[in-house]
Tab-separated table of N, CA and C in Angstrom:
chain	number	residue	atom	x	y	z
A	31	UNK	N	98.060	95.609	94.325
A	31	UNK	CA	96.640	95.169	93.963
A	31	UNK	C	96.446	95.614	92.549
A	32	UNK	N	96.020	94.769	91.698
A	32	UNK	CA	95.786	95.052	90.148
A	32	UNK	C	94.229	95.129	90.169
A	33	UNK	N	93.863	96.253	89.303
A	33	UNK	CA	92.517	96.476	89.111
A	33	UNK	C	91.822	95.455	88.158
A	34	UNK	N	92.340	95.414	87.011
A	34	UNK	CA	91.690	94.519	85.944
A	34	UNK	C	92.714	93.344	85.856
A	35	UNK	N	92.288	92.093	85.968
A	35	UNK	CA	93.067	90.819	85.514
A	35	UNK	C	92.777	90.105	84.306
A	36	UNK	N	93.692	89.969	83.402
A	36	UNK	CA	93.403	89.112	82.278
A	36	UNK	C	93.096	87.756	82.870
A	37	UNK	N	92.528	86.987	81.542
A	37	UNK	CA	91.951	85.866	81.812
A	37	UNK	C	93.115	84.785	82.122
A	38	UNK	N	94.107	84.833	81.180
A	38	UNK	CA	95.015	83.792	81.626
A	38	UNK	C	96.412	84.239	82.804
A	39	UNK	N	96.101	85.188	83.228
A	39	UNK	CA	97.027	85.585	84.259
A	39	UNK	C	96.815	84.578	85.612
A	40	UNK	N	97.801	84.200	86.408
A	40	UNK	CA	97.546	83.743	87.610
A	40	UNK	C	97.883	84.334	88.852
A	41	UNK	N	96.908	84.988	89.279
A	41	UNK	CA	96.887	86.040	90.195
A	41	UNK	C	95.738	86.309	91.288
A	42	UNK	N	96.026	86.570	92.529
A	42	UNK	CA	94.695	86.471	93.402
A	42	UNK	C	94.458	88.022	93.843
A	43	UNK	N	95.522	89.008	93.596
A	43	UNK	CA	94.986	90.331	94.132
A	43	UNK	C	94.368	90.993	92.964
A	44	UNK	N	93.115	90.894	92.712
A	44	UNK	CA	92.444	91.863	91.524
A	44	UNK	C	91.202	92.139	92.059
A	45	UNK	N	90.474	93.217	91.279
A	45	UNK	CA	89.267	93.428	91.611
A	45	UNK	C	88.364	93.009	90.560
A	46	UNK	N	88.661	93.034	89.224
A	46	UNK	CA	87.722	92.656	88.148
A	46	UNK	C	88.660	91.931	87.138
A	47	UNK	N	87.938	90.929	86.845
A	47	UNK	CA	88.574	90.113	85.848
A	47	UNK	C	88.016	89.933	84.421
A	48	UNK	N	89.062	90.260	83.274
A	48	UNK	CA	88.499	90.675	81.859
A	48	UNK	C	87.832	89.306	81.294
A	49	UNK	N	86.880	89.067	81.484
A	49	UNK	CA	86.019	87.965	80.834
A	49	UNK	C	84.815	88.392	80.278
A	50	UNK	N	83.849	87.424	79.745
A	50	UNK	CA	82.559	87.884	79.071
A	50	UNK	C	81.377	88.265	80.197
A	51	UNK	N	81.691	87.601	81.450
A	51	UNK	CA	80.650	88.140	82.535
A	51	UNK	C	80.868	89.639	82.990
A	52	UNK	N	82.216	89.840	83.161
A	52	UNK	CA	82.546	90.878	83.635
A	52	UNK	C	82.102	92.081	82.742
A	53	UNK	N	82.493	91.856	81.357
A	53	UNK	CA	82.246	92.894	80.325
A	53	UNK	C	80.522	93.241	80.291
A	54	UNK	N	79.767	91.915	80.372
A	54	UNK	CA	78.301	92.115	80.242
A	54	UNK	C	77.738	92.775	81.613
A	55	UNK	N	78.345	92.555	82.696
A	55	UNK	CA	77.875	93.067	83.942
A	55	UNK	C	78.317	94.384	83.948
A	56	UNK	N	79.492	94.921	83.446
A	56	UNK	CA	79.719	96.541	83.229
A	56	UNK	C	78.796	97.158	82.403
A	57	UNK	N	78.295	96.446	81.444
A	57	UNK	CA	77.525	97.034	80.300
A	57	UNK	C	76.316	97.292	80.914
A	58	UNK	N	75.564	96.336	81.683
A	58	UNK	CA	74.127	96.793	82.387
A	58	UNK	C	74.375	97.653	83.449
A	59	UNK	N	75.552	97.612	84.095
A	59	UNK	CA	75.418	98.382	85.184
A	59	UNK	C	75.774	99.949	84.591
A	60	UNK	N	76.451	100.134	83.132
A	60	UNK	CA	76.227	101.492	83.061
A	60	UNK	C	75.149	101.786	82.323
A	61	UNK	N	74.289	100.827	81.655
A	61	UNK	CA	72.911	101.279	81.080
A	61	UNK	C	71.823	101.659	82.124
A	62	UNK	N	72.161	100.827	83.256
A	62	UNK	CA	71.270	101.399	84.478
A	62	UNK	C	71.289	102.636	85.026
A	63	UNK	N	72.779	103.142	85.079
A	63	UNK	CA	73.173	104.182	85.832
A	63	UNK	C	72.661	105.350	84.806
A	64	UNK	N	72.960	105.203	83.327
A	64	UNK	CA	72.448	105.990	82.466
A	64	UNK	C	70.895	106.403	82.438
A	65	UNK	N	70.242	105.213	82.621
A	65	UNK	CA	68.775	105.330	82.743
A	65	UNK	C	68.382	106.291	84.040
A	66	UNK	N	68.969	105.981	85.057
A	66	UNK	CA	68.752	106.763	86.213
A	66	UNK	C	69.191	108.288	86.110
A	67	UNK	N	70.057	108.449	85.466
A	67	UNK	CA	70.447	109.763	85.276
A	67	UNK	C	69.502	110.539	84.458
A	68	UNK	N	69.179	109.835	83.396
A	68	UNK	CA	68.019	110.181	82.534
A	68	UNK	C	66.818	110.502	83.205
A	69	UNK	N	66.294	109.846	84.025
A	69	UNK	CA	65.270	109.648	84.715
A	69	UNK	C	65.016	110.753	85.758
A	70	UNK	N	66.192	111.092	86.145
A	70	UNK	CA	66.406	112.346	87.291
A	70	UNK	C	66.317	113.586	86.282
A	71	UNK	N	67.003	113.627	85.222
A	71	UNK	CA	66.998	114.770	84.569
A	71	UNK	C	65.443	115.248	84.048
A	72	UNK	N	64.745	113.878	83.714
A	72	UNK	CA	63.534	114.140	83.033
A	72	UNK	C	62.485	114.635	84.104
A	73	UNK	N	62.478	114.107	85.110
A	73	UNK	CA	61.488	114.434	86.483
A	73	UNK	C	61.867	115.842	86.596
A	74	UNK	N	63.351	116.423	86.699
A	74	UNK	CA	63.313	117.733	87.344
A	74	UNK	C	62.595	118.741	86.087
A	75	UNK	N	63.049	118.215	84.824
A	75	UNK	CA	62.350	119.136	83.828
A	75	UNK	C	60.870	119.107	83.893
A	76	UNK	N	60.280	118.018	84.143
A	76	UNK	CA	58.809	117.837	84.243
A	76	UNK	C	58.081	118.545	85.232
A	77	UNK	N	58.892	118.505	86.597
A	77	UNK	CA	58.383	119.257	87.720
A	77	UNK	C	58.620	120.932	87.669
A	78	UNK	N	59.624	121.202	86.811
A	78	UNK	CA	59.637	122.728	86.619
A	78	UNK	C	58.502	123.123	85.796
A	79	UNK	N	57.905	122.548	84.822
A	79	UNK	CA	56.792	122.892	84.091
A	79	UNK	C	55.462	123.178	84.581
A	80	UNK	N	55.328	122.344	85.670
A	80	UNK	CA	54.353	122.591	86.715
A	80	UNK	C	54.286	123.232	88.080
C-alpha cells in the first residue's frame, strides 16, 4: 500500500493522491490544528492569570 499517489500513476492502493484538492485540504487541516493548539495554550495562560 502506498501513502501518496502521484496524479499520473495508475494504482488503487493509496491513501492520498497528490493533486490540488489534497494539497488545499491538507493546508486547511494543518491551519485548523495550529489554531486549536494556539487556543488551548492561550486559554491555559489566561486561566493561570485568574
